Amino acid sequence: MTSKHETILGNARLVLADRVIEHGWVAFADGRIAGYGEGTAPSGSEDAGGDLIMPGLIELHTDHLEMHYVPRPKVFWDPIAAVVSYDGQLATSGITTVLDSLRVWREDGAEDVDGRAGVLAGAITAAREANLLRAEHFLHLRCEIPMPSVVEEAKELIDRPDVRLMSLMDHTPGQRQFRDEVKLRDYYRGKGGGMTDAELDALFEKRFAYQKAYAATNMREIVALAHRYEIPLASHDDTTEENVADAIQDHVSVAEFPTTMEAARGLHQAGIGILMGAPNVVRGGSHSGNIAAIDLAREGLLDILSSDYIPSSLLMAALQLPQHVPAIDLASAVRTVTKTPAEAVGLADRGEIAAGKRADVIRVHVARNIPVVRSVWREGRRVA
């Protein structure tokens, strides 16, 4: 007989951290995993219909909140309502823990979400305090190093208890993600509603000037700030041996979206976890023309996946990885979106189905190679 505080899911394909139980069950009570096993579930279980039961997904880098806050150019939604809408999409994509990536910089003349990290951080807090959220939300401060105000803005947010990651970014034209300036121009033409060549020339010149004037000093201050507050650091778009050396020197824990095989190998050898975009896996390549995540996976250089700009891609990519790379089994693929990202930011209480871990659990049905999340539990409570 189950207690009123216990949930048992039976007739399930149970994804553990190191293996898959093809016909098993899991029980959770008081917000924690109470037990699991093979074969027929104890009495009082809920029939999972042969679906996958796995840990809730852990998302370290997604800026998808911006799409809810500014759904169209110059259209700003109520920030708390935007957070709630975004949170609902995360939950129904199977994400139970998320690091909301906020742009920590302002740029003269820029619109949209630049300079609004404080507004969105406040909205996340308000939604959390009002019990409006299904997933658990932390913050990832995306620091654009050449921007004049980046250190000041980071200091305004750094002492929040929900800050779990800071990334060191530099999108100056001609390097890292956009070594090919033509691709960067195409990106801005599409995103900015049709910027002219003259407008892009002026923007690029300003970015060059910012990097020359501020990048070196800002980098030292941001790195020191992260170390002082014991917040893990992520590098971003590492491309060259010099980039890798800087990441090692700065004691980076995670390398987001390395753009070359050379950089990925150097980062891996240094023990830095490599994070790549789930859309890269689903689409079969990078939208910026850089290294394909699947190629890194084949070389044993992929540790963590991130949904980046489309939440549903996280689950899709994890389930597709074994199809693309037979050496990666389902349990290993699921670790890239659960246990490994959790450990990277110090959340060792979740990310796997194991006794005593948080009962952040999802039920996933797969048909026509498309996964759909049927149910979501966060700390044992059904939230979707």
Tab-separated table of C-alpha atoms in Angstrom:
chain	number	residue	atom	x	y	z
A	1	MET	CA	0.000	0.000	0.000
A	2	THR	CA	1.459	3.345	-1.002
A	3	SER	CA	1.290	6.312	1.348
A	4	LYS	CA	-0.546	9.431	0.273
A	5	HIS	CA	2.846	11.107	-0.153
A	6	GLU	CA	4.308	8.376	-2.394
A	7	THR	CA	4.141	8.036	-6.182
A	8	ILE	CA	5.112	4.851	-7.996
A	9	LEU	CA	5.511	4.659	-11.768
A	10	GLY	CA	5.573	1.169	-13.254
A	11	ASN	CA	5.790	-0.459	-16.688
A	12	ALA	CA	8.495	2.013	-17.678
A	13	ARG	CA	11.783	2.175	-19.568
A	14	LEU	CA	13.789	3.604	-16.714
A	15	VAL	CA	16.844	5.696	-17.673
A	16	LEU	CA	19.477	5.559	-14.950
A	17	ALA	CA	22.816	7.352	-15.015
A	18	ASP	CA	24.698	4.279	-16.262
A	19	ARG	CA	22.096	1.987	-17.842
A	20	VAL	CA	18.507	1.589	-18.973
A	21	ILE	CA	16.093	-0.795	-17.263
A	22	GLU	CA	13.828	-1.890	-20.107
A	23	HIS	CA	10.947	-2.892	-17.838
A	24	GLY	CA	11.094	-1.249	-14.460
A	25	TRP	CA	9.590	1.035	-11.877
A	26	VAL	CA	10.512	4.018	-9.707
A	27	ALA	CA	9.030	5.319	-6.459
A	28	PHE	CA	9.369	8.768	-4.932
A	29	ALA	CA	8.138	10.222	-1.666
A	30	ASP	CA	8.586	13.495	0.195
A	31	GLY	CA	10.273	15.016	-2.837
A	32	ARG	CA	13.011	12.374	-3.135
A	33	ILE	CA	13.604	9.149	-5.040
A	34	ALA	CA	12.658	6.369	-2.635
A	35	GLY	CA	13.622	3.396	-4.784
A	36	TYR	CA	13.523	1.728	-8.186
A	37	GLY	CA	13.787	-1.730	-9.632
A	38	GLU	CA	13.269	-4.147	-12.490
A	39	GLY	CA	10.126	-6.054	-13.281
A	40	THR	CA	6.637	-5.561	-11.894
A	41	ALA	CA	6.094	-2.445	-9.761
A	42	PRO	CA	4.798	-2.571	-6.189
A	43	SER	CA	1.040	-2.326	-5.739
A	44	GLY	CA	-0.606	1.027	-6.236
A	45	SER	CA	1.650	2.060	-9.114
A	46	GLU	CA	0.717	4.269	-12.064
A	47	ASP	CA	1.143	2.548	-15.444
A	48	ALA	CA	3.673	4.437	-17.574
A	49	GLY	CA	2.626	2.526	-20.669
A	50	GLY	CA	6.172	1.547	-21.601
A	51	ASP	CA	7.253	5.194	-21.857
A	52	LEU	CA	10.676	6.502	-20.894
A	53	ILE	CA	11.020	7.647	-17.294
A	54	MET	CA	14.117	9.799	-16.833
A	55	PRO	CA	15.474	12.623	-14.693
A	56	GLY	CA	14.191	16.120	-15.364
A	57	LEU	CA	16.423	17.966	-17.805
A	58	ILE	CA	18.994	20.524	-16.611
A	59	GLU	CA	19.452	23.579	-18.859
A	60	LEU	CA	22.584	25.728	-18.382
A	61	HIS	CA	22.314	28.222	-21.235
A	62	THR	CA	19.085	29.439	-22.751
A	63	ASP	CA	18.205	32.976	-23.741
A	64	HIS	CA	14.719	31.936	-24.863
A	65	LEU	CA	13.187	34.167	-22.181
A	66	GLU	CA	14.068	37.102	-24.435
A	67	MET	CA	11.621	35.831	-27.073
A	68	HIS	CA	8.796	35.981	-24.556
A	69	TYR	CA	9.801	39.391	-23.189
A	70	VAL	CA	10.291	40.990	-26.640
A	71	PRO	CA	8.092	38.843	-28.929
A	72	ARG	CA	8.446	41.355	-31.773
A	73	PRO	CA	10.861	44.236	-32.348
A	74	LYS	CA	10.068	47.118	-29.963
A	75	VAL	CA	7.210	45.136	-28.340
A	76	PHE	CA	7.847	44.586	-24.616
A	77	TRP	CA	5.637	42.125	-22.756
A	78	ASP	CA	4.900	42.297	-19.040
A	79	PRO	CA	8.136	40.799	-17.654
A	80	ILE	CA	6.498	38.567	-15.032
A	81	ALA	CA	3.977	37.269	-17.566
A	82	ALA	CA	6.885	36.647	-19.953
A	83	VAL	CA	8.693	34.606	-17.305
A	84	VAL	CA	5.581	32.520	-16.603
A	85	SER	CA	4.989	31.850	-20.310
A	86	TYR	CA	8.610	30.890	-20.841
A	87	ASP	CA	8.595	28.685	-17.728
A	88	GLY	CA	5.577	26.785	-19.024
A	89	GLN	CA	7.366	26.057	-22.276
A	90	LEU	CA	10.413	24.815	-20.395
A	91	ALA	CA	8.369	22.483	-18.207
A	92	THR	CA	6.477	20.939	-21.096
A	93	SER	CA	9.856	20.396	-22.800
A	94	GLY	CA	10.953	18.327	-19.787
A	95	ILE	CA	13.233	20.955	-18.227
A	96	THR	CA	12.927	20.996	-14.433
A	97	THR	CA	16.017	23.095	-13.641
A	98	VAL	CA	17.116	26.057	-15.756
A	99	LEU	CA	19.809	28.707	-15.677
A	100	ASP	CA	18.169	31.713	-17.320
A	101	SER	CA	20.805	33.391	-19.470
A	102	LEU	CA	20.582	37.177	-19.096
A	103	ARG	CA	22.527	39.719	-21.152
A	104	VAL	CA	24.674	41.698	-18.748
A	105	TRP	CA	25.513	44.691	-20.896
A	106	ARG	CA	24.145	47.871	-22.365
A	107	GLU	CA	24.974	49.358	-25.740
A	108	ASP	CA	24.126	52.864	-26.873
A	109	GLY	CA	21.404	52.741	-29.495
A	110	ALA	CA	20.581	49.085	-28.900
A	111	GLU	CA	16.997	48.113	-28.185
A	112	ASP	CA	15.304	44.811	-27.386
A	113	VAL	CA	16.726	43.224	-24.215
A	114	ASP	CA	20.126	44.874	-23.902
A	115	GLY	CA	20.536	46.410	-20.476
A	116	ARG	CA	17.455	44.740	-19.024
A	117	ALA	CA	19.032	41.910	-17.040
A	118	GLY	CA	17.941	43.551	-13.792
A	119	VAL	CA	14.336	43.798	-14.961
A	120	LEU	CA	14.205	40.134	-15.934
A	121	ALA	CA	16.026	38.975	-12.798
A	122	GLY	CA	13.456	40.874	-10.730
A	123	ALA	CA	10.606	39.313	-12.697
A	124	ILE	CA	12.009	35.820	-12.106
A	125	THR	CA	12.154	36.524	-8.379
A	126	ALA	CA	8.604	37.888	-8.346
A	127	ALA	CA	7.262	34.856	-10.213
A	128	ARG	CA	9.120	32.501	-7.877
A	129	GLU	CA	7.815	34.227	-4.738
A	130	ALA	CA	4.253	34.118	-6.100
A	131	ASN	CA	4.589	30.347	-6.698
A	132	LEU	CA	3.972	30.791	-10.426
A	133	LEU	CA	6.842	28.634	-11.680
A	134	ARG	CA	6.987	24.956	-12.573
A	135	ALA	CA	10.752	24.631	-13.099
A	136	GLU	CA	13.423	25.768	-10.657
A	137	HIS	CA	15.155	28.879	-11.976
A	138	PHE	CA	18.721	30.067	-11.439
A	139	LEU	CA	20.666	32.788	-13.258
A	140	HIS	CA	23.445	32.630	-15.808
A	141	LEU	CA	25.047	36.048	-16.309
A	142	ARG	CA	26.207	36.437	-19.906
A	143	CYS	CA	28.973	39.031	-19.729
A	144	GLU	CA	29.924	40.700	-23.012
A	145	ILE	CA	33.457	41.610	-22.021
A	146	PRO	CA	34.149	44.602	-24.352
A	147	MET	CA	31.016	46.517	-23.309
A	148	PRO	CA	31.791	49.590	-21.168
A	149	SER	CA	29.228	48.907	-18.426
A	150	VAL	CA	29.513	45.119	-18.134
A	151	VAL	CA	31.421	45.117	-14.818
A	152	GLU	CA	29.040	47.604	-13.217
A	153	GLU	CA	25.997	45.606	-14.307
A	154	ALA	CA	27.515	42.304	-13.162
A	155	LYS	CA	28.146	43.790	-9.726
A	156	GLU	CA	24.456	44.740	-9.476
A	157	LEU	CA	23.464	41.059	-9.801
A	158	ILE	CA	26.429	39.072	-8.513
A	159	ASP	CA	25.349	38.739	-4.887
A	160	ARG	CA	21.966	37.188	-5.722
A	161	PRO	CA	21.787	33.653	-4.272
A	162	ASP	CA	20.407	32.289	-7.547
A	163	VAL	CA	23.450	33.197	-9.686
A	164	ARG	CA	25.027	29.865	-10.670
A	165	LEU	CA	27.138	30.618	-13.757
A	166	MET	CA	28.899	33.517	-15.506
A	167	SER	CA	30.065	33.354	-19.111
A	168	LEU	CA	32.869	35.347	-20.712
A	169	MET	CA	31.722	36.463	-24.150
A	170	ASP	CA	33.258	38.574	-26.891
A	171	HIS	CA	31.277	38.974	-30.106
A	172	THR	CA	33.635	41.492	-31.694
A	173	PRO	CA	33.455	40.953	-35.491
A	174	GLY	CA	36.135	38.806	-37.068
A	175	GLN	CA	36.735	36.342	-34.232
A	176	ARG	CA	35.288	33.387	-32.338
A	177	GLN	CA	31.703	32.628	-33.457
A	178	PHE	CA	31.823	35.152	-36.283
A	179	ARG	CA	35.326	34.928	-37.697
A	180	ASP	CA	33.604	35.336	-41.060
A	181	GLU	CA	32.243	38.910	-41.001
A	182	VAL	CA	29.922	38.099	-43.904
A	183	LYS	CA	28.028	35.652	-41.702
A	184	LEU	CA	27.807	38.252	-38.944
A	185	ARG	CA	26.408	40.790	-41.406
A	186	ASP	CA	23.824	38.245	-42.537
A	187	TYR	CA	22.944	37.577	-38.886
A	188	TYR	CA	22.349	41.253	-38.122
A	189	ARG	CA	20.408	41.853	-41.339
A	190	GLY	CA	18.019	39.075	-40.353
A	191	LYS	CA	17.808	40.001	-36.674
A	192	GLY	CA	17.844	43.760	-36.971
A	193	GLY	CA	15.126	44.152	-39.543
A	194	GLY	CA	17.388	44.993	-42.446
A	195	MET	CA	20.415	47.013	-41.357
A	196	THR	CA	22.232	48.708	-44.227
A	197	ASP	CA	25.903	48.164	-44.964
A	198	ALA	CA	26.640	51.683	-43.718
A	199	GLU	CA	24.842	50.996	-40.429
A	200	LEU	CA	26.708	47.709	-40.014
A	201	ASP	CA	30.028	49.414	-40.780
A	202	ALA	CA	29.329	51.923	-37.998
A	203	LEU	CA	28.276	49.161	-35.579
A	204	PHE	CA	31.375	47.097	-36.286
A	205	GLU	CA	33.682	50.093	-35.872
A	206	LYS	CA	32.099	50.784	-32.493
A	207	ARG	CA	32.590	47.157	-31.463
A	208	PHE	CA	36.260	47.283	-32.492
A	209	ALA	CA	36.733	50.455	-30.438
A	210	TYR	CA	35.008	48.916	-27.392
A	211	GLN	CA	37.227	45.852	-27.501
A	212	LYS	CA	40.401	47.916	-27.763
A	213	ALA	CA	39.388	50.251	-24.939
A	214	TYR	CA	37.710	47.931	-22.424
A	215	ALA	CA	38.109	44.204	-23.078
A	216	ALA	CA	41.374	43.487	-21.269
A	217	THR	CA	40.455	45.373	-18.088
A	218	ASN	CA	36.884	44.086	-18.025
A	219	MET	CA	38.047	40.499	-18.454
A	220	ARG	CA	40.312	40.719	-15.410
A	221	GLU	CA	37.553	42.283	-13.307
A	222	ILE	CA	34.800	39.855	-14.325
A	223	VAL	CA	37.017	36.818	-13.722
A	224	ALA	CA	38.060	38.179	-10.318
A	225	LEU	CA	34.418	38.862	-9.454
A	226	ALA	CA	33.381	35.296	-10.293
A	227	HIS	CA	36.227	33.841	-8.253
A	228	ARG	CA	35.449	36.101	-5.308
A	229	TYR	CA	31.818	34.922	-5.217
A	230	GLU	CA	32.774	31.311	-6.075
A	231	ILE	CA	30.621	31.255	-9.190
A	232	PRO	CA	31.622	28.827	-11.971
A	233	LEU	CA	32.886	30.440	-15.168
A	234	ALA	CA	32.130	29.511	-18.755
A	235	SER	CA	34.126	30.519	-21.800
A	236	HIS	CA	32.261	31.156	-25.036
A	237	ASP	CA	33.007	30.311	-28.683
A	238	ASP	CA	36.623	29.247	-28.112
A	239	THR	CA	38.322	29.004	-31.494
A	240	THR	CA	42.119	29.113	-31.186
A	241	GLU	CA	44.883	27.753	-28.977
A	242	GLU	CA	45.109	31.225	-27.445
A	243	ASN	CA	41.416	31.087	-26.507
A	244	VAL	CA	41.974	27.712	-24.861
A	245	ALA	CA	44.990	29.010	-22.939
A	246	ASP	CA	42.911	31.948	-21.667
A	247	ALA	CA	40.133	29.580	-20.534
A	248	ILE	CA	42.641	27.476	-18.608
A	249	GLN	CA	44.237	30.544	-17.031
A	250	ASP	CA	40.825	31.886	-15.947
A	251	HIS	CA	39.905	28.519	-14.320
A	252	VAL	CA	36.894	28.064	-16.579
A	253	SER	CA	34.665	25.079	-15.733
A	254	VAL	CA	32.555	24.899	-18.893
A	255	ALA	CA	33.372	25.831	-22.493
A	256	GLU	CA	30.253	26.886	-24.382
A	257	PHE	CA	30.063	26.247	-28.121
A	258	PRO	CA	33.734	25.860	-29.153
A	259	THR	CA	33.875	26.560	-32.878
A	260	THR	CA	36.783	24.322	-33.961
A	261	MET	CA	37.961	20.781	-33.351
A	262	GLU	CA	41.365	22.185	-32.359
A	263	ALA	CA	39.851	24.225	-29.534
A	264	ALA	CA	37.599	21.393	-28.373
A	265	ARG	CA	40.522	18.988	-28.087
A	266	GLY	CA	42.553	21.476	-26.080
A	267	LEU	CA	39.671	22.185	-23.729
A	268	HIS	CA	38.979	18.484	-23.223
A	269	GLN	CA	42.623	17.777	-22.445
A	270	ALA	CA	42.470	20.519	-19.802
A	271	GLY	CA	39.472	18.867	-18.140
A	272	ILE	CA	37.039	21.628	-19.108
A	273	GLY	CA	33.506	20.410	-19.841
A	274	ILE	CA	32.373	21.081	-23.410
A	275	LEU	CA	28.836	22.371	-23.945
A	276	MET	CA	27.251	22.409	-27.391
A	277	GLY	CA	23.864	23.419	-28.724
A	278	ALA	CA	21.092	20.857	-28.977
A	279	PRO	CA	19.765	22.609	-32.129
A	280	ASN	CA	23.171	21.896	-33.684
A	281	VAL	CA	22.539	18.172	-33.120
A	282	VAL	CA	18.942	18.236	-34.361
A	283	ARG	CA	19.774	20.297	-37.456
A	284	GLY	CA	22.954	18.371	-38.186
A	285	GLY	CA	25.234	21.398	-37.958
A	286	SER	CA	25.885	24.914	-36.689
A	287	HIS	CA	23.770	27.803	-37.977
A	288	SER	CA	26.980	29.890	-37.957
A	289	GLY	CA	28.934	27.414	-40.073
A	290	ASN	CA	31.175	26.255	-37.212
A	291	ILE	CA	31.964	22.727	-35.998
A	292	ALA	CA	29.063	20.256	-35.797
A	293	ALA	CA	28.203	18.973	-32.329
A	294	ILE	CA	27.874	15.439	-33.716
A	295	ASP	CA	31.472	15.557	-34.947
A	296	LEU	CA	32.601	16.458	-31.426
A	297	ALA	CA	30.455	13.649	-30.003
A	298	ARG	CA	32.116	11.137	-32.342
A	299	GLU	CA	35.504	12.260	-30.986
A	300	GLY	CA	34.375	11.906	-27.362
A	301	LEU	CA	34.459	15.685	-26.906
A	302	LEU	CA	30.824	16.425	-26.030
A	303	ASP	CA	29.879	16.637	-22.340
A	304	ILE	CA	26.772	18.844	-22.087
A	305	LEU	CA	23.938	19.879	-24.387
A	306	SER	CA	22.012	23.150	-24.144
A	307	SER	CA	18.756	24.061	-25.851
A	308	ASP	CA	20.075	27.609	-26.449
A	309	TYR	CA	17.168	29.179	-28.364
A	310	ILE	CA	14.555	26.366	-28.632
A	311	PRO	CA	13.658	24.483	-25.413
A	312	SER	CA	12.217	21.363	-27.057
A	313	SER	CA	15.540	20.677	-28.802
A	314	LEU	CA	17.180	19.536	-25.562
A	315	LEU	CA	15.217	16.308	-25.256
A	316	MET	CA	15.189	15.711	-29.025
A	317	ALA	CA	18.970	16.005	-29.281
A	318	ALA	CA	19.647	13.713	-26.334
A	319	LEU	CA	17.428	10.980	-27.773
A	320	GLN	CA	18.925	11.400	-31.259
A	321	LEU	CA	22.568	11.234	-30.160
A	322	PRO	CA	22.733	7.394	-30.054
A	323	GLN	CA	21.371	7.288	-33.602
A	324	HIS	CA	24.132	9.568	-34.849
A	325	VAL	CA	26.917	8.107	-32.690
A	326	PRO	CA	26.425	4.380	-31.936
A	327	ALA	CA	29.202	4.485	-29.319
A	328	ILE	CA	26.924	6.691	-27.187
A	329	ASP	CA	24.165	4.678	-25.527
A	330	LEU	CA	20.888	6.147	-24.274
A	331	ALA	CA	22.044	6.469	-20.656
A	332	SER	CA	25.183	8.333	-21.733
A	333	ALA	CA	23.201	10.626	-24.007
A	334	VAL	CA	20.727	11.485	-21.261
A	335	ARG	CA	23.617	12.323	-18.907
A	336	THR	CA	24.522	15.238	-21.222
A	337	VAL	CA	21.221	16.908	-20.324
A	338	THR	CA	20.877	15.787	-16.694
A	339	LYS	CA	23.673	14.616	-14.402
A	340	THR	CA	26.660	16.271	-16.091
A	341	PRO	CA	25.212	19.807	-16.349
A	342	ALA	CA	23.894	19.536	-12.782
A	343	GLU	CA	27.344	18.681	-11.460
A	344	ALA	CA	28.979	21.442	-13.530
A	345	VAL	CA	27.168	24.108	-11.515
A	346	GLY	CA	27.196	22.410	-8.120
A	347	LEU	CA	23.688	20.930	-8.143
A	348	ALA	CA	24.643	17.437	-7.058
A	349	ASP	CA	21.221	16.771	-5.491
A	350	ARG	CA	19.542	16.165	-8.874
A	351	GLY	CA	20.125	14.944	-12.415
A	352	GLU	CA	19.782	11.176	-11.940
A	353	ILE	CA	17.335	8.575	-10.738
A	354	ALA	CA	19.052	7.365	-7.581
A	355	ALA	CA	17.922	6.869	-4.004
A	356	GLY	CA	17.853	10.139	-2.079
A	357	LYS	CA	18.143	12.393	-5.134
A	358	ARG	CA	15.465	14.976	-5.876
A	359	ALA	CA	12.387	13.517	-7.496
A	360	ASP	CA	12.657	15.682	-10.604
A	361	VAL	CA	11.250	13.158	-13.058
A	362	ILE	CA	9.720	13.214	-16.546
A	363	ARG	CA	7.694	10.710	-18.527
A	364	VAL	CA	8.450	10.774	-22.261
A	365	HIS	CA	6.522	9.127	-25.078
A	366	VAL	CA	8.277	8.743	-28.432
A	367	ALA	CA	6.500	8.253	-31.755
A	368	ARG	CA	7.763	8.867	-35.313
A	369	ASN	CA	11.116	9.706	-33.746
A	370	ILE	CA	9.573	12.729	-31.984
A	371	PRO	CA	9.496	12.818	-28.160
A	372	VAL	CA	6.603	14.330	-26.254
A	373	VAL	CA	6.680	14.964	-22.515
A	374	ARG	CA	3.592	13.371	-20.983
A	375	SER	CA	4.185	14.254	-17.319
A	376	VAL	CA	6.623	16.267	-15.214
A	377	TRP	CA	7.304	16.005	-11.478
A	378	ARG	CA	9.486	18.500	-9.627
A	379	GLU	CA	10.499	17.379	-6.132
A	380	GLY	CA	7.799	14.744	-6.413
A	381	ARG	CA	5.008	17.216	-7.192
A	382	ARG	CA	3.258	16.976	-10.541
A	383	VAL	CA	3.774	20.291	-12.375
A	384	ALA	CA	2.881	19.328	-15.958
